C-alpha cells in the first residue's frame, strides 16, 4: 500500500471525508458506490464496479433479474444449451 500522508478523523456518525485531491485523481464522484474489504486490521475501500455474475467481466453487461451478465456469458450458455444464436 502507498501512504498518502493524509490523516482524517471519524465524525460522530462514523464517516470519513476523502480529500478532493484524492477524489479527483481517482475519478470518484458524489454517490459513487464502494465495496468494503477487511484484511487483518486493515480496512480497504474499492470503488464498486458492476461485473458479470459468472465470470467477473466488467464490459458489455446486461441486467437480468437484478444480476449483471455479459453477452459473452449469455452466448456461451446458449451454446451449452444447444441453442443456435446469430450474433
mmCIF file with all atom_site columns, C-alpha atoms in Angstrom:
data_model
loop_
_atom_site.group_PDB
_atom_site.id
_atom_site.type_symbol
_atom_site.label_atom_id
_atom_site.label_alt_id
_atom_site.label_comp_id
_atom_site.label_asym_id
_atom_site.label_entity_id
_atom_site.label_seq_id
_atom_site.pdbx_PDB_ins_code
_atom_site.Cartn_x
_atom_site.Cartn_y
_atom_site.Cartn_z
_atom_site.occupancy
_atom_site.B_iso_or_equiv
_atom_site.pdbx_formal_charge
_atom_site.auth_seq_id
_atom_site.auth_comp_id
_atom_site.auth_asym_id
_atom_site.auth_atom_id
_atom_site.pdbx_PDB_model_num
ATOM 1  C CA . UNK A 1 1  ? 0.000   0.000   0.000   1.00 0.00 ? 1  UNK A CA 1
ATOM 2  C CA . UNK A 1 2  ? 1.098   3.539   -0.688  1.00 0.00 ? 2  UNK A CA 1
ATOM 3  C CA . UNK A 1 3  ? 0.751   6.132   2.083   1.00 0.00 ? 3  UNK A CA 1
ATOM 4  C CA . UNK A 1 4  ? -0.818  9.474   1.161   1.00 0.00 ? 4  UNK A CA 1
ATOM 5  C CA . UNK A 1 5  ? 0.256   11.173  4.380   1.00 0.00 ? 5  UNK A CA 1
ATOM 6  C CA . UNK A 1 6  ? -3.348  12.293  4.899   1.00 0.00 ? 6  UNK A CA 1
ATOM 7  C CA . UNK A 1 7  ? -4.979  11.711  8.296   1.00 0.00 ? 7  UNK A CA 1
ATOM 8  C CA . UNK A 1 8  ? -8.721  12.082  8.849   1.00 0.00 ? 8  UNK A CA 1
ATOM 9  C CA . UNK A 1 9  ? -10.919 11.593  11.924  1.00 0.00 ? 9  UNK A CA 1
ATOM 10 C CA . UNK A 1 10 ? -14.263 9.815   12.024  1.00 0.00 ? 10 UNK A CA 1
ATOM 11 C CA . UNK A 1 11 ? -17.219 12.046  12.777  1.00 0.00 ? 11 UNK A CA 1
ATOM 12 C CA . UNK A 1 12 ? -19.921 11.112  15.289  1.00 0.00 ? 12 UNK A CA 1
ATOM 13 C CA . UNK A 1 13 ? -21.726 9.023   12.628  1.00 0.00 ? 13 UNK A CA 1
ATOM 14 C CA . UNK A 1 14 ? -18.581 7.077   11.656  1.00 0.00 ? 14 UNK A CA 1
ATOM 15 C CA . UNK A 1 15 ? -17.970 8.984   8.411   1.00 0.00 ? 15 UNK A CA 1
ATOM 16 C CA . UNK A 1 16 ? -14.650 9.962   6.865   1.00 0.00 ? 16 UNK A CA 1
ATOM 17 C CA . UNK A 1 17 ? -14.248 12.698  4.261   1.00 0.00 ? 17 UNK A CA 1
ATOM 18 C CA . UNK A 1 18 ? -11.970 11.865  1.340   1.00 0.00 ? 18 UNK A CA 1
ATOM 19 C CA . UNK A 1 19 ? -9.874  14.874  0.288   1.00 0.00 ? 19 UNK A CA 1
ATOM 20 C CA . UNK A 1 20 ? -10.842 16.488  -3.031  1.00 0.00 ? 20 UNK A CA 1
ATOM 21 C CA . UNK A 1 21 ? -7.363  15.861  -4.480  1.00 0.00 ? 21 UNK A CA 1
ATOM 22 C CA . UNK A 1 22 ? -7.767  12.125  -3.855  1.00 0.00 ? 22 UNK A CA 1
ATOM 23 C CA . UNK A 1 23 ? -11.307 12.083  -5.294  1.00 0.00 ? 23 UNK A CA 1
ATOM 24 C CA . UNK A 1 24 ? -10.180 13.906  -8.418  1.00 0.00 ? 24 UNK A CA 1
ATOM 25 C CA . UNK A 1 25 ? -7.107  11.745  -9.003  1.00 0.00 ? 25 UNK A CA 1
ATOM 26 C CA . UNK A 1 26 ? -9.143  8.545   -8.574  1.00 0.00 ? 26 UNK A CA 1
ATOM 27 C CA . UNK A 1 27 ? -12.197 9.783   -10.534 1.00 0.00 ? 27 UNK A CA 1
ATOM 28 C CA . UNK A 1 28 ? -14.540 9.488   -7.540  1.00 0.00 ? 28 UNK A CA 1
ATOM 29 C CA . UNK A 1 29 ? -17.853 11.354  -7.732  1.00 0.00 ? 29 UNK A CA 1
ATOM 30 C CA . UNK A 1 30 ? -20.607 12.029  -5.228  1.00 0.00 ? 30 UNK A CA 1
ATOM 31 C CA . UNK A 1 31 ? -22.771 8.961   -4.581  1.00 0.00 ? 31 UNK A CA 1
ATOM 32 C CA . UNK A 1 32 ? -20.288 6.517   -6.180  1.00 0.00 ? 32 UNK A CA 1
ATOM 33 C CA . UNK A 1 33 ? -20.726 3.090   -4.571  1.00 0.00 ? 33 UNK A CA 1
ATOM 34 C CA . UNK A 1 34 ? -17.791 1.439   -2.762  1.00 0.00 ? 34 UNK A CA 1
ATOM 35 C CA . UNK A 1 35 ? -17.045 -2.093  -1.633  1.00 0.00 ? 35 UNK A CA 1
ATOM 36 C CA . UNK A 1 36 ? -15.559 -2.527  1.833   1.00 0.00 ? 36 UNK A CA 1
ATOM 37 C CA . UNK A 1 37 ? -12.966 -5.225  2.491   1.00 0.00 ? 37 UNK A CA 1
ATOM 38 C CA . UNK A 1 38 ? -11.029 -6.084  5.628   1.00 0.00 ? 38 UNK A CA 1
ATOM 39 C CA . UNK A 1 39 ? -7.691  -7.840  5.986   1.00 0.00 ? 39 UNK A CA 1
ATOM 40 C CA . UNK A 1 40 ? -6.229  -8.339  9.451   1.00 0.00 ? 40 UNK A CA 1
ATOM 41 C CA . UNK A 1 41 ? -6.561  -4.853  10.991  1.00 0.00 ? 41 UNK A CA 1
ATOM 42 C CA . UNK A 1 42 ? -6.826  -3.025  7.646   1.00 0.00 ? 42 UNK A CA 1
ATOM 43 C CA . UNK A 1 43 ? -9.965  -1.585  6.011   1.00 0.00 ? 43 UNK A CA 1
ATOM 44 C CA . UNK A 1 44 ? -9.866  -1.344  2.208   1.00 0.00 ? 44 UNK A CA 1
ATOM 45 C CA . UNK A 1 45 ? -12.305 0.756   0.174   1.00 0.00 ? 45 UNK A CA 1
ATOM 46 C CA . UNK A 1 46 ? -12.674 -0.056  -3.521  1.00 0.00 ? 46 UNK A CA 1
ATOM 47 C CA . UNK A 1 47 ? -14.841 1.799   -5.993  1.00 0.00 ? 47 UNK A CA 1
ATOM 48 C CA . UNK A 1 48 ? -17.611 -0.638  -6.921  1.00 0.00 ? 48 UNK A CA 1
ATOM 49 C CA . UNK A 1 49 ? -17.766 -1.841  -10.496 1.00 0.00 ? 49 UNK A CA 1
ATOM 50 C CA . UNK A 1 50 ? -20.582 -3.983  -11.917 1.00 0.00 ? 50 UNK A CA 1
ATOM 51 C CA . UNK A 1 51 ? -19.327 -7.392  -13.030 1.00 0.00 ? 51 UNK A CA 1
ATOM 52 C CA . UNK A 1 52 ? -20.666 -10.475 -14.772 1.00 0.00 ? 52 UNK A CA 1
ATOM 53 C CA . UNK A 1 53 ? -22.096 -12.783 -12.103 1.00 0.00 ? 53 UNK A CA 1
ATOM 54 C CA . UNK A 1 54 ? -20.397 -15.789 -13.769 1.00 0.00 ? 54 UNK A CA 1
ATOM 55 C CA . UNK A 1 55 ? -17.003 -14.570 -14.995 1.00 0.00 ? 55 UNK A CA 1
ATOM 56 C CA . UNK A 1 56 ? -16.309 -11.262 -13.262 1.00 0.00 ? 56 UNK A CA 1
ATOM 57 C CA . UNK A 1 57 ? -16.019 -9.454  -16.617 1.00 0.00 ? 57 UNK A CA 1
ATOM 58 C CA . UNK A 1 58 ? -16.820 -5.744  -16.484 1.00 0.00 ? 58 UNK A CA 1
ATOM 59 C CA . UNK A 1 59 ? -17.693 -4.989  -20.108 1.00 0.00 ? 59 UNK A CA 1
ATOM 60 C CA . UNK A 1 60 ? -20.814 -5.371  -22.248 1.00 0.00 ? 60 UNK A CA 1
ATOM 61 C CA . UNK A 1 61 ? -23.182 -6.185  -19.353 1.00 0.00 ? 61 UNK A CA 1
ATOM 62 C CA . UNK A 1 62 ? -26.931 -6.781  -19.451 1.00 0.00 ? 62 UNK A CA 1
ATOM 63 C CA . UNK A 1 63 ? -29.125 -6.774  -16.344 1.00 0.00 ? 63 UNK A CA 1
ATOM 64 C CA . UNK A 1 64 ? -31.284 -9.861  -15.895 1.00 0.00 ? 64 UNK A CA 1
ATOM 65 C CA . UNK A 1 65 ? -33.433 -10.316 -12.759 1.00 0.00 ? 65 UNK A CA 1
ATOM 66 C CA . UNK A 1 66 ? -31.225 -7.886  -10.833 1.00 0.00 ? 66 UNK A CA 1
ATOM 67 C CA . UNK A 1 67 ? -27.968 -9.599  -11.864 1.00 0.00 ? 67 UNK A CA 1
ATOM 68 C CA . UNK A 1 68 ? -25.397 -8.452  -14.406 1.00 0.00 ? 68 UNK A CA 1
ATOM 69 C CA . UNK A 1 69 ? -24.458 -10.909 -17.182 1.00 0.00 ? 69 UNK A CA 1
ATOM 70 C CA . UNK A 1 70 ? -22.077 -10.303 -20.089 1.00 0.00 ? 70 UNK A CA 1
ATOM 71 C CA . UNK A 1 71 ? -23.098 -11.002 -23.669 1.00 0.00 ? 71 UNK A CA 1
ATOM 72 C CA . UNK A 1 72 ? -20.207 -13.456 -23.842 1.00 0.00 ? 72 UNK A CA 1
ATOM 73 C CA . UNK A 1 73 ? -21.670 -15.495 -20.950 1.00 0.00 ? 73 UNK A CA 1
ATOM 74 C CA . UNK A 1 74 ? -25.143 -15.413 -22.488 1.00 0.00 ? 74 UNK A CA 1
ATOM 75 C CA . UNK A 1 75 ? -23.836 -16.709 -25.823 1.00 0.00 ? 75 UNK A CA 1
ATOM 76 C CA . UNK A 1 76 ? -21.782 -19.415 -24.097 1.00 0.00 ? 76 UNK A CA 1
ATOM 77 C CA . UNK A 1 77 ? -24.808 -20.562 -22.067 1.00 0.00 ? 77 UNK A CA 1
ATOM 78 C CA . UNK A 1 78 ? -26.922 -20.655 -25.244 1.00 0.00 ? 78 UNK A CA 1
ATOM 79 C CA . UNK A 1 79 ? -24.272 -22.826 -26.932 1.00 0.00 ? 79 UNK A CA 1
ATOM 80 C CA . UNK A 1 80 ? -24.142 -25.150 -23.907 1.00 0.00 ? 80 UNK A CA 1
ATOM 81 C CA . UNK A 1 81 ? -27.942 -25.446 -24.027 1.00 0.00 ? 81 UNK A CA 1
ATOM 82 C CA . UNK A 1 82 ? -27.785 -26.355 -27.714 1.00 0.00 ? 82 UNK A CA 1
ATOM 83 C CA . UNK A 1 83 ? -29.445 -23.128 -28.833 1.00 0.00 ? 83 UNK A CA 1
ATOM 84 C CA . UNK A 1 84 ? -28.190 -21.651 -32.098 1.00 0.00 ? 84 UNK A CA 1
ATOM 85 C CA . UNK A 1 85 ? -27.681 -17.900 -31.847 1.00 0.00 ? 85 UNK A CA 1
ATOM 86 C CA . UNK A 1 86 ? -26.865 -15.498 -34.686 1.00 0.00 ? 86 UNK A CA 1
ATOM 87 C CA . UNK A 1 87 ? -24.541 -12.789 -33.391 1.00 0.00 ? 87 UNK A CA 1
#
